């Protein structure tokens, strides 16, 4: 009960450790994390009073650094074998198989470490779809993992789009870790538009985002041989026509980041644009892919 | 007791308030007890629906137990797509000693929804005497629909949930009217 009260009064999170030594079971320890500006004493006394505790519980304040938890999470990254001969390796570890295709990553604070089922599904789709010389679009690039993988599989050009500036920074760093310069891997920060694209002229004309290498490049419509969007259900539904418009007729379009129960919605939405739709699943996650219909009528 | 594989199932007859009887199986909880993984900690926090990022508040809270941040964020975001974006969701995460985890998500409390619908910051200090705000029956119905997808409300009828919401509104000093003028 105290945890919930603390949360109401300003804690960003509380955690209770399980006690396995039973000598101390009259004392429960709850650690809470507060952001810097909170007045701890006031918060804790409000919380205690609200649930009827008479005395103030004793508490210790420990100031934590941002880097503490970042370091701890990084320690848990190990190389991952996606499929035979394809590994994703964190920057600070050595690749187990130097002859395999290794994607070196420093995920930082962006999505896409290679461990998640959807990343694996998309990497496998990419592996089977990319032909030498293809153009690839990564819609929602995160750490850039898919864009980098595409080049390694033989694509001539990868373009990564994301709404999160942190993602663009991480992706740029990861590209250089794999020795990929701006001519092979372009990254664009796009403004996040919550409104439906059909009401927004700018998006249909071609997105002019801030290119990190300084040249003003516009992502053209109908230019890409493979388009993958590994994001979430709602943007996949809202921006379906936008995502598909980047693909050449007959190109492969793949979408993921969805759980099994969301599959019907995606299939229904995308069946007006794609034919030969196939669904691949891993755990409770799915990746849906198809080929863009040759004559597509934009809705 | 019915045997099913090597985990015994207990079949119970449950009578619902609308007169129907349903067979519920208590297998899930028995199995859990038999194969329970050692728990390291229970973490509670509030995260906006669809907005989990590997940054505070999620980062520090999960990072200290070495849980996979990306996996949690992806999972949480995908599962909260059905809620209005940025709605503060109450998450309870059970971290196991082997660095794996499970979590349950609850939609915001009924009081939060009522306050939002009435457009007020807090309920009335003297419920029954002072009215803090007003909501319509339509609001109650919409809130009931959202609450029905909460783990503990799934077997309740919309009518039952709505009655409970109206009851909460009364204790908060929020009036429920048929329509707003």
Short mmCIF file of C-alpha atoms in Angstrom, two decimals:
data_model
loop_
_atom_site.label_atom_id
_atom_site.label_comp_id
_atom_site.label_asym_id
_atom_site.label_seq_id
_atom_site.Cartn_x
_atom_site.Cartn_y
_atom_site.Cartn_z
CA UNK A 1 0.00 0.00 0.00
CA UNK A 2 2.85 2.33 0.80
CA UNK A 3 4.27 1.77 -2.68
CA UNK A 4 1.07 2.96 -4.30
CA UNK A 5 0.88 5.98 -2.02
CA UNK A 6 4.47 6.90 -2.81
CA UNK A 7 3.67 6.67 -6.51
CA UNK A 8 0.72 9.04 -6.05
CA UNK A 9 2.88 11.57 -4.30
CA UNK A 10 5.75 11.90 -6.71
CA UNK A 11 7.84 8.76 -6.94
CA UNK A 12 8.63 7.78 -10.53
CA UNK A 13 8.80 4.15 -9.47
CA UNK A 14 8.94 1.93 -6.42
CA UNK A 15 10.37 -1.54 -6.03
CA UNK A 16 10.09 -4.03 -3.25
CA UNK A 17 12.74 -6.68 -2.97
CA UNK A 18 11.74 -10.18 -1.97
CA UNK A 19 13.09 -11.15 1.42
CA UNK A 20 14.56 -14.60 1.58
CA UNK A 21 16.08 -14.38 5.03
CA UNK A 22 13.15 -14.68 7.37
CA UNK A 23 14.82 -13.11 10.39
CA UNK A 24 14.00 -9.66 9.11
CA UNK A 25 10.39 -10.18 8.14
CA UNK A 26 9.01 -7.43 10.32
CA UNK A 27 10.88 -4.92 8.23
CA UNK A 28 10.03 -4.39 4.59
CA UNK A 29 12.27 -2.31 2.44
CA UNK A 30 10.81 -0.31 -0.41
CA UNK A 31 13.16 1.55 -2.69
CA UNK A 32 11.74 4.41 -4.64
CA UNK A 33 13.16 6.45 -7.38
CA UNK A 34 12.35 10.13 -7.48
CA UNK A 35 13.42 12.65 -10.03
CA UNK A 36 15.75 15.33 -8.79
CA UNK A 37 13.34 18.18 -8.17
CA UNK A 38 11.05 16.45 -5.69
CA UNK A 39 11.00 17.36 -2.03
CA UNK A 40 11.54 13.93 -0.55
CA UNK A 41 10.56 14.64 3.01
CA UNK A 42 7.24 16.10 2.02
CA UNK A 43 6.46 13.31 -0.44
CA UNK A 44 7.17 10.56 2.03
CA UNK A 45 5.23 12.18 4.86
CA UNK A 46 2.21 12.77 2.60
CA UNK A 47 2.34 9.18 1.45
CA UNK A 48 2.63 7.80 4.97
CA UNK A 49 -0.21 9.96 6.28
CA UNK A 50 -2.50 9.06 3.40
CA UNK A 51 -2.49 5.40 4.36
CA UNK A 52 -2.69 6.03 8.09
CA UNK A 53 0.84 5.33 9.19
CA UNK A 54 1.50 7.23 12.39
CA UNK A 55 5.24 7.38 12.35
CA UNK A 56 7.35 8.46 9.44
CA UNK A 57 9.06 5.40 8.00
CA UNK A 58 12.80 5.74 8.18
CA UNK A 59 14.43 6.31 4.84
CA UNK A 60 17.88 6.69 3.37
CA UNK A 61 18.58 8.91 0.43
CA UNK A 62 21.04 7.77 -2.19
CA UNK A 63 21.79 10.00 -5.09
CA UNK A 64 22.09 8.00 -8.28
CA UNK A 65 23.82 8.83 -11.52
CA UNK A 66 22.17 8.41 -14.88
CA UNK A 67 25.11 6.33 -15.98
CA UNK A 68 24.60 3.73 -13.22
CA UNK A 69 21.54 2.12 -14.70
CA UNK A 70 22.73 2.63 -18.26
CA UNK A 71 25.90 0.71 -17.46
CA UNK A 72 23.99 -2.06 -15.77
CA UNK A 73 21.74 -2.61 -18.76
CA UNK A 74 24.68 -2.57 -21.14
CA UNK A 75 26.33 -5.32 -19.16
CA UNK A 76 23.51 -7.62 -20.10
CA UNK A 77 24.10 -7.42 -23.89
CA UNK A 78 25.76 -10.43 -25.47
CA UNK A 79 26.30 -11.37 -29.11
CA UNK A 80 23.16 -12.85 -30.67
CA UNK A 81 23.09 -15.28 -33.59
CA UNK A 82 20.09 -14.39 -35.72
CA UNK A 83 20.51 -17.14 -38.26
CA UNK A 84 23.47 -19.16 -39.43
CA UNK A 85 26.31 -16.85 -40.31
CA UNK A 86 24.59 -13.69 -39.06
CA UNK A 87 25.41 -12.17 -35.69
CA UNK A 88 24.60 -8.95 -33.87
CA UNK A 89 27.48 -8.06 -31.57
CA UNK A 90 27.63 -5.26 -28.98
CA UNK A 91 30.51 -2.85 -29.51
CA UNK A 92 32.32 -3.89 -26.34
CA UNK A 93 32.38 -7.65 -27.03
CA UNK A 94 34.34 -9.68 -29.59
CA UNK A 95 32.41 -11.45 -32.32
CA UNK A 96 32.32 -15.20 -31.65
CA UNK A 97 32.72 -15.95 -35.36
CA UNK A 98 34.93 -13.51 -37.22
CA UNK A 99 34.08 -14.98 -40.62
CA UNK A 100 30.32 -14.49 -40.23
CA UNK A 101 28.38 -11.37 -41.14
CA UNK A 102 28.65 -9.36 -37.94
CA UNK A 103 26.61 -6.27 -37.24
CA UNK A 104 28.37 -4.25 -34.54
CA UNK A 105 26.01 -2.24 -32.36
CA UNK A 106 26.04 0.21 -29.53
CA UNK A 107 22.31 0.43 -28.91
CA UNK A 108 22.54 3.39 -26.56
CA UNK A 109 19.07 4.63 -25.80
CA UNK A 110 17.44 3.62 -29.08
CA UNK A 111 15.35 0.59 -30.00
CA UNK A 112 16.89 -2.32 -31.86
CA UNK A 113 19.49 -4.52 -30.20
CA UNK A 114 18.91 -7.67 -32.22
CA UNK A 115 17.50 -9.71 -29.38
CA UNK A 116 13.84 -8.94 -29.83
CA UNK A 117 11.73 -11.41 -31.84
CA UNK A 118 10.52 -8.66 -34.18
CA UNK A 119 14.06 -7.54 -34.96
CA UNK A 120 15.00 -11.13 -35.68
CA UNK A 121 11.93 -11.64 -37.88
CA UNK A 122 12.74 -8.48 -39.85
CA UNK A 123 16.40 -9.42 -40.18
CA UNK A 124 15.41 -12.79 -41.58
CA UNK A 125 12.95 -11.17 -43.99
CA UNK A 126 15.68 -8.78 -45.08
CA UNK A 127 18.15 -11.63 -45.50
CA UNK A 128 15.75 -13.38 -47.85
CA UNK A 129 14.63 -10.28 -49.77
CA UNK A 130 17.62 -8.06 -50.44
CA UNK A 131 19.27 -8.52 -53.81
CA UNK A 132 22.58 -6.88 -54.64
CA UNK A 133 22.07 -3.27 -55.65
CA UNK A 134 18.68 -2.85 -54.01
CA UNK A 135 17.49 0.32 -52.32
CA UNK A 136 16.17 -0.20 -48.80
CA UNK A 137 14.00 2.00 -46.58
CA UNK A 138 13.91 1.47 -42.80
CA UNK A 139 10.80 3.24 -41.53
CA UNK A 140 11.39 3.75 -37.81
CA UNK A 141 15.08 2.92 -37.83
CA UNK A 142 15.85 3.13 -34.08
CA UNK A 143 19.45 1.97 -33.69
CA UNK A 144 19.76 1.54 -37.46
CA UNK A 145 20.16 -2.20 -37.17
CA UNK A 146 18.00 -3.08 -40.18
CA UNK A 147 19.52 -0.37 -42.39
CA UNK A 148 23.01 -1.60 -41.55
CA UNK A 149 22.05 -5.23 -42.12
CA UNK A 150 20.66 -4.37 -45.56
CA UNK A 151 24.00 -2.95 -46.71
CA UNK A 152 25.78 -6.02 -45.37
CA UNK A 153 23.42 -8.19 -47.39
CA UNK A 154 24.31 -6.30 -50.56
CA UNK A 155 21.99 -3.29 -50.81
CA UNK A 156 23.37 -0.31 -52.65
CA UNK A 157 21.67 2.27 -50.45
CA UNK A 158 19.86 2.24 -47.09
CA UNK A 159 17.76 5.11 -45.84
CA UNK A 160 16.60 5.23 -42.22
CA UNK A 161 13.74 7.42 -41.01
CA UNK A 162 12.79 8.07 -37.40
CA UNK A 163 10.90 10.65 -35.35
CA UNK A 164 13.26 10.36 -32.38
CA UNK A 165 16.49 12.46 -32.56
CA UNK A 166 18.12 9.99 -30.16
CA UNK A 167 17.53 7.24 -32.70
CA UNK A 168 19.20 9.20 -35.50
CA UNK A 169 22.22 9.83 -33.28
CA UNK A 170 22.50 6.16 -32.28
CA UNK A 171 22.02 5.01 -35.87
CA UNK A 172 24.73 7.37 -37.12
CA UNK A 173 27.15 6.01 -34.49
CA UNK A 174 26.31 2.42 -35.33
CA UNK A 175 26.77 3.09 -39.03
CA UNK A 176 30.33 4.28 -38.41
CA UNK A 177 31.01 1.29 -36.14
CA UNK A 178 30.32 -0.81 -39.21
CA UNK A 179 32.32 1.52 -41.47
CA UNK A 180 29.31 2.73 -43.40
CA UNK A 181 29.44 6.33 -44.54
CA UNK A 182 26.72 8.72 -45.56
CA UNK A 183 26.75 7.70 -49.20
CA UNK A 184 25.64 4.16 -48.33
CA UNK A 185 23.47 4.87 -45.30
CA UNK A 186 21.40 8.03 -45.06
CA UNK A 187 19.43 9.01 -42.00
CA UNK A 188 16.57 11.46 -41.76
CA UNK A 189 14.83 12.88 -38.74
CA UNK A 190 11.20 13.30 -39.66
CA UNK A 191 8.76 15.45 -37.71
CA UNK A 192 6.22 13.24 -35.96
CA UNK A 193 2.86 13.93 -37.50
CA UNK A 194 -0.07 12.75 -35.43
CA UNK A 195 -2.57 13.75 -38.09
CA UNK A 196 -3.50 11.58 -41.04
CA UNK A 197 -1.11 12.15 -43.95
CA UNK A 198 -3.90 12.77 -46.46
CA UNK A 199 -4.57 16.14 -44.83
CA UNK A 200 -0.94 17.14 -44.97
CA UNK A 201 0.44 18.22 -48.34
CA UNK A 202 4.06 18.25 -47.22
CA UNK A 203 4.27 14.54 -46.55
CA UNK A 204 2.90 13.47 -49.90
CA UNK A 205 5.36 15.60 -51.77
CA UNK A 206 8.23 13.73 -50.28
CA UNK A 207 9.67 14.14 -46.83
CA UNK A 208 12.36 16.72 -46.53
CA UNK A 209 14.01 15.88 -43.27
CA UNK A 210 17.23 17.04 -41.71
CA UNK A 211 19.94 14.92 -43.17
CA UNK A 212 22.79 14.38 -40.73
CA UNK A 213 25.45 14.59 -43.41
CA UNK A 214 24.36 18.08 -44.42
CA UNK A 215 23.16 17.55 -47.98
CA UNK A 216 19.49 18.30 -48.63
CA UNK A 217 18.15 14.97 -49.81
CA UNK A 218 14.48 14.32 -50.31
CA UNK A 219 13.22 10.76 -49.88
CA UNK A 220 11.44 10.01 -53.10
CA UNK A 221 8.28 8.06 -53.52
CA UNK A 222 8.34 4.73 -55.35
CA UNK A 223 12.09 4.46 -55.15
CA UNK A 224 12.72 1.50 -52.86
CA UNK A 225 12.95 -2.22 -53.57
CA UNK A 226 12.41 -3.21 -49.95
CA UNK A 227 10.60 -1.23 -47.26
CA UNK A 228 10.39 -2.40 -43.65
CA UNK A 229 8.58 -0.71 -40.77
CA UNK A 230 9.18 -2.32 -37.39
CA UNK A 231 7.24 0.02 -35.15
CA UNK A 232 3.81 -0.30 -33.48
CA UNK A 233 0.23 -1.09 -34.47
CA UNK A 234 -1.18 2.44 -34.41
CA UNK A 235 1.41 4.18 -36.61
CA UNK A 236 1.33 1.16 -38.94
CA UNK A 237 -2.41 1.66 -39.39
CA UNK A 238 -2.33 5.46 -39.53
CA UNK A 239 0.56 5.77 -41.96
CA UNK A 240 -0.05 2.68 -44.10
CA UNK A 241 -0.37 4.56 -47.37
CA UNK A 242 2.66 6.67 -46.55
CA UNK A 243 4.79 3.61 -45.81
CA UNK A 244 3.69 1.81 -48.96
CA UNK A 245 4.12 4.88 -51.16
CA UNK A 246 7.90 4.65 -50.78
CA UNK A 247 7.97 1.21 -52.38
CA UNK A 248 8.31 0.54 -56.10
CA UNK A 249 5.44 -1.44 -57.61
CA UNK A 250 6.17 -5.11 -56.96
CA UNK A 251 8.57 -4.26 -54.14
CA UNK A 252 8.61 -6.11 -50.85
CA UNK A 253 6.97 -4.34 -47.91
CA UNK A 254 7.33 -5.76 -44.40
CA UNK A 255 5.75 -4.53 -41.18
CA UNK A 256 6.33 -5.68 -37.61
CA UNK A 257 6.23 -4.68 -33.97
CA UNK A 258 2.83 -6.25 -33.60
CA UNK A 259 1.54 -8.97 -31.33
CA UNK A 260 -0.49 -11.93 -32.56
CA UNK A 261 -3.86 -10.47 -31.64
CA UNK A 262 -3.15 -7.40 -33.79
CA UNK A 263 -2.45 -9.40 -36.98
CA UNK A 264 -6.00 -9.23 -38.43
CA UNK A 265 -6.05 -5.43 -38.28
CA UNK A 266 -2.78 -5.13 -40.13
CA UNK A 267 -3.71 -7.70 -42.76
CA UNK A 268 -7.02 -5.94 -43.36
CA UNK A 269 -5.40 -2.53 -43.66
CA UNK A 270 -2.54 -3.59 -45.89
CA UNK A 271 -4.39 -5.98 -48.18
CA UNK A 272 -5.50 -3.05 -50.31
CA UNK A 273 -1.87 -2.30 -51.10
CA UNK A 274 -0.10 -5.66 -50.96
CA UNK A 275 -0.58 -9.03 -52.54
CA UNK A 276 0.88 -12.38 -51.56
CA UNK A 277 0.67 -11.45 -47.89
CA UNK A 278 2.48 -13.85 -45.57
CA UNK A 279 2.72 -13.84 -41.79
CA UNK A 280 5.73 -15.12 -39.88
CA UNK A 281 5.58 -15.47 -36.11
CA UNK A 282 8.00 -15.82 -33.25
CA UNK A 283 6.79 -16.13 -29.64
CA UNK A 284 3.77 -13.83 -29.56
CA UNK A 285 5.16 -11.43 -32.19
CA UNK A 286 4.49 -11.29 -35.92
CA UNK A 287 5.97 -9.91 -39.11
CA UNK A 288 3.71 -9.43 -42.09
CA UNK A 289 5.08 -9.02 -45.59
CA UNK A 290 3.80 -8.83 -49.14
CA UNK A 291 4.51 -7.36 -52.54
CA UNK A 292 3.18 -3.95 -53.48
CA UNK A 293 0.40 -4.28 -56.02
CA UNK A 294 1.35 -3.02 -59.44
CA UNK A 295 -1.67 -0.72 -59.73
CA UNK A 296 -2.29 0.81 -56.34
CA UNK A 297 -5.06 3.34 -55.83
CA UNK A 298 -4.06 5.52 -52.89
CA UNK A 299 -6.91 5.97 -50.44
CA UNK B 1 -10.14 -33.56 -10.05
CA UNK B 2 -9.53 -34.12 -13.76
CA UNK B 3 -6.09 -35.17 -14.97
CA UNK B 4 -4.67 -33.36 -17.95
CA UNK B 5 -1.13 -34.19 -18.80
CA UNK B 6 0.99 -34.21 -15.68
CA UNK B 7 -0.48 -31.13 -14.08
CA UNK B 8 -3.67 -31.84 -12.15
CA UNK B 9 -6.56 -29.60 -13.04
CA UNK B 10 -9.19 -28.52 -10.60
CA UNK B 11 -12.55 -27.85 -12.23
CA UNK B 12 -14.87 -25.53 -10.36
CA UNK B 13 -18.40 -24.44 -11.05
CA UNK B 14 -18.84 -20.70 -10.77
CA UNK B 15 -22.29 -19.12 -10.62
CA UNK B 16 -22.41 -15.69 -12.19
CA UNK B 17 -24.76 -12.98 -10.99
CA UNK B 18 -26.79 -13.26 -14.19
CA UNK B 19 -27.74 -16.84 -13.37
CA UNK B 20 -25.36 -18.64 -15.74
CA UNK B 21 -22.84 -21.18 -14.51
CA UNK B 22 -19.37 -21.35 -15.90
CA UNK B 23 -16.57 -23.84 -15.44
CA UNK B 24 -13.41 -22.19 -14.34
CA UNK B 25 -10.15 -23.98 -14.17
CA UNK B 26 -7.73 -23.39 -11.40
CA UNK B 27 -4.95 -25.16 -13.28
CA UNK B 28 -3.06 -21.99 -14.02
CA UNK B 29 -2.48 -21.05 -10.39
CA UNK B 30 -1.61 -24.60 -9.33
CA UNK B 31 0.95 -24.86 -12.11
CA UNK B 32 2.38 -21.52 -11.08
CA UNK B 33 2.89 -22.70 -7.54
CA UNK B 34 4.56 -25.88 -8.71
CA UNK B 35 6.99 -24.16 -11.06
CA UNK B 36 7.38 -20.74 -9.48
CA UNK B 37 10.62 -19.02 -10.32
CA UNK B 38 12.38 -17.24 -7.48
CA UNK B 39 11.29 -13.62 -7.41
CA UNK B 40 13.85 -10.91 -6.97
CA UNK B 41 11.59 -7.87 -6.67
CA UNK B 42 8.25 -6.26 -7.44
CA UNK B 43 8.45 -2.96 -9.27
CA UNK B 44 5.58 -0.53 -9.67
CA UNK B 45 5.54 2.47 -11.94
CA UNK B 46 3.42 4.61 -14.20
CA UNK B 47 4.18 4.70 -17.92
CA UNK B 48 2.25 6.50 -20.68
CA UNK B 49 0.49 4.08 -23.03
CA UNK B 50 2.60 3.45 -26.13
CA UNK B 51 5.31 5.70 -24.72
CA UNK B 52 7.77 3.44 -22.93
CA UNK B 53 11.38 4.40 -23.68
CA UNK B 54 14.67 3.04 -22.33
CA UNK B 55 15.01 6.28 -20.35
CA UNK B 56 13.66 7.49 -16.98
CA UNK B 57 11.30 6.47 -15.42
CA UNK B 58 11.59 3.02 -17.00
CA UNK B 59 15.38 2.96 -17.34
CA UNK B 60 16.54 3.35 -13.74
CA UNK B 61 13.69 1.28 -12.31
CA UNK B 62 14.31 -1.78 -14.49
CA UNK B 63 18.00 -1.21 -15.11
CA UNK B 64 18.95 -1.78 -11.51
CA UNK B 65 17.67 -5.36 -11.76
CA UNK B 66 19.39 -5.89 -15.13
CA UNK B 67 16.09 -6.47 -16.90
CA UNK B 68 15.94 -6.21 -20.66
CA UNK B 69 14.71 -2.61 -21.18
CA UNK B 70 14.09 -2.94 -24.91
CA UNK B 71 12.04 -6.08 -24.48
CA UNK B 72 9.89 -4.45 -21.82
CA UNK B 73 9.38 -1.23 -23.81
CA UNK B 74 8.47 -3.05 -27.03
CA UNK B 75 6.13 -5.43 -25.21
CA UNK B 76 4.49 -2.70 -23.14
CA UNK B 77 4.05 -0.36 -26.12
CA UNK B 78 2.57 -3.07 -28.32
CA UNK B 79 0.14 -4.20 -25.64
CA UNK B 80 -1.02 -0.66 -24.80
CA UNK B 81 -1.80 0.31 -28.39
CA UNK B 82 -5.51 -0.07 -27.67
CA UNK B 83 -5.46 2.74 -25.11
CA UNK B 84 -5.42 6.44 -25.93
CA UNK B 85 -1.77 7.43 -26.40
CA UNK B 86 -0.03 8.91 -23.35
CA UNK B 87 -2.69 7.64 -20.90
CA UNK B 88 -0.78 6.93 -17.67
CA UNK B 89 -0.87 3.16 -17.16
CA UNK B 90 -0.10 1.49 -13.86
CA UNK B 91 2.43 -1.29 -14.45
CA UNK B 92 3.49 -3.92 -11.95
CA UNK B 93 6.61 -5.84 -12.93
CA UNK B 94 7.73 -9.04 -11.25
CA UNK B 95 11.46 -9.42 -11.69
CA UNK B 96 12.79 -12.93 -11.29
CA UNK B 97 16.24 -13.80 -10.03
CA UNK B 98 17.31 -15.06 -13.47
CA UNK B 99 16.80 -11.54 -14.92
CA UNK B 100 13.58 -12.51 -16.67
CA UNK B 101 10.37 -10.68 -15.86
CA UNK B 102 6.63 -10.61 -16.21
CA UNK B 103 4.37 -7.60 -16.02
CA UNK B 104 0.74 -6.70 -15.76
CA UNK B 105 -0.76 -3.46 -16.98
CA UNK B 106 -3.77 -1.80 -15.45
CA UNK B 107 -5.59 1.13 -16.94
CA UNK B 108 -5.72 4.28 -14.80
CA UNK B 109 -8.02 4.19 -11.80
CA UNK B 110 -11.71 4.97 -12.21
CA UNK B 111 -11.13 8.11 -10.15
CA UNK B 112 -8.54 9.32 -12.69
CA UNK B 113 -10.96 8.82 -15.58
CA UNK B 114 -13.81 10.52 -13.74
CA UNK B 115 -11.65 13.52 -12.87
CA UNK B 116 -10.53 13.78 -16.48
CA UNK B 117 -14.08 13.47 -17.84
CA UNK B 118 -15.39 16.10 -15.43
CA UNK B 119 -12.41 18.31 -16.11
CA UNK B 120 -11.47 18.68 -12.45
CA UNK B 121 -8.18 18.23 -10.61
CA UNK B 122 -9.56 16.56 -7.50
CA UNK B 123 -12.76 15.18 -6.09
CA UNK B 124 -14.91 16.99 -3.60
CA UNK B 125 -13.71 17.33 -0.01
CA UNK B 126 -17.27 16.89 1.21
CA UNK B 127 -18.89 14.34 -1.07
CA UNK B 128 -22.66 14.39 -0.83
CA UNK B 129 -22.67 18.08 0.08
CA UNK B 130 -20.40 19.79 -2.41
CA UNK B 131 -20.36 18.84 -6.06
CA UNK B 132 -16.88 18.86 -7.58
CA UNK B 133 -17.87 18.21 -11.19
CA UNK B 134 -20.27 16.53 -13.58
CA UNK B 135 -20.09 13.64 -16.01
CA UNK B 136 -22.69 12.22 -18.35
CA UNK B 137 -23.93 8.64 -18.68
CA UNK B 138 -22.04 8.47 -21.94
CA UNK B 139 -18.80 9.19 -20.04
CA UNK B 140 -19.61 6.39 -17.62
CA UNK B 141 -20.25 4.00 -20.50
CA UNK B 142 -16.98 4.91 -22.23
CA UNK B 143 -15.03 4.44 -18.99
CA UNK B 144 -16.74 1.08 -18.43
CA UNK B 145 -15.67 -0.06 -21.90
CA UNK B 146 -12.04 0.73 -21.19
CA UNK B 147 -12.16 -0.89 -17.77
CA UNK B 148 -13.60 -4.07 -19.21
CA UNK B 149 -10.23 -4.91 -20.71
CA UNK B 150 -8.58 -4.75 -17.30
CA UNK B 151 -7.54 -8.18 -16.01
CA UNK B 152 -9.94 -8.21 -13.08
CA UNK B 153 -12.99 -6.82 -14.89
CA UNK B 154 -13.17 -9.17 -17.82
CA UNK B 155 -16.07 -11.26 -16.59
CA UNK B 156 -18.21 -8.37 -15.42
CA UNK B 157 -21.02 -7.01 -17.56
CA UNK B 158 -20.84 -3.41 -18.76
CA UNK B 159 -23.88 -2.72 -16.61
CA UNK B 160 -22.15 -3.97 -13.48
CA UNK B 161 -19.00 -1.99 -14.20
CA UNK B 162 -21.03 1.16 -14.91
CA UNK B 163 -22.88 0.81 -11.60
CA UNK B 164 -19.56 0.55 -9.82
CA UNK B 165 -18.29 3.67 -11.61
CA UNK B 166 -21.39 5.64 -10.63
CA UNK B 167 -20.81 4.54 -7.06
CA UNK B 168 -17.24 5.83 -7.19
CA UNK B 169 -18.42 9.09 -8.69
CA UNK B 170 -20.80 9.55 -5.76
CA UNK B 171 -18.03 9.08 -3.22
CA UNK B 172 -15.96 11.68 -5.05
CA UNK B 173 -18.71 14.26 -5.22
CA UNK B 174 -19.02 14.00 -8.99
CA UNK B 175 -22.57 14.17 -10.28
CA UNK B 176 -23.73 11.85 -13.06
CA UNK B 177 -26.30 13.36 -15.38
CA UNK B 178 -28.09 11.98 -18.42
CA UNK B 179 -26.95 14.73 -20.77
CA UNK B 180 -25.07 17.97 -20.47
CA UNK B 181 -27.19 21.06 -21.19
#
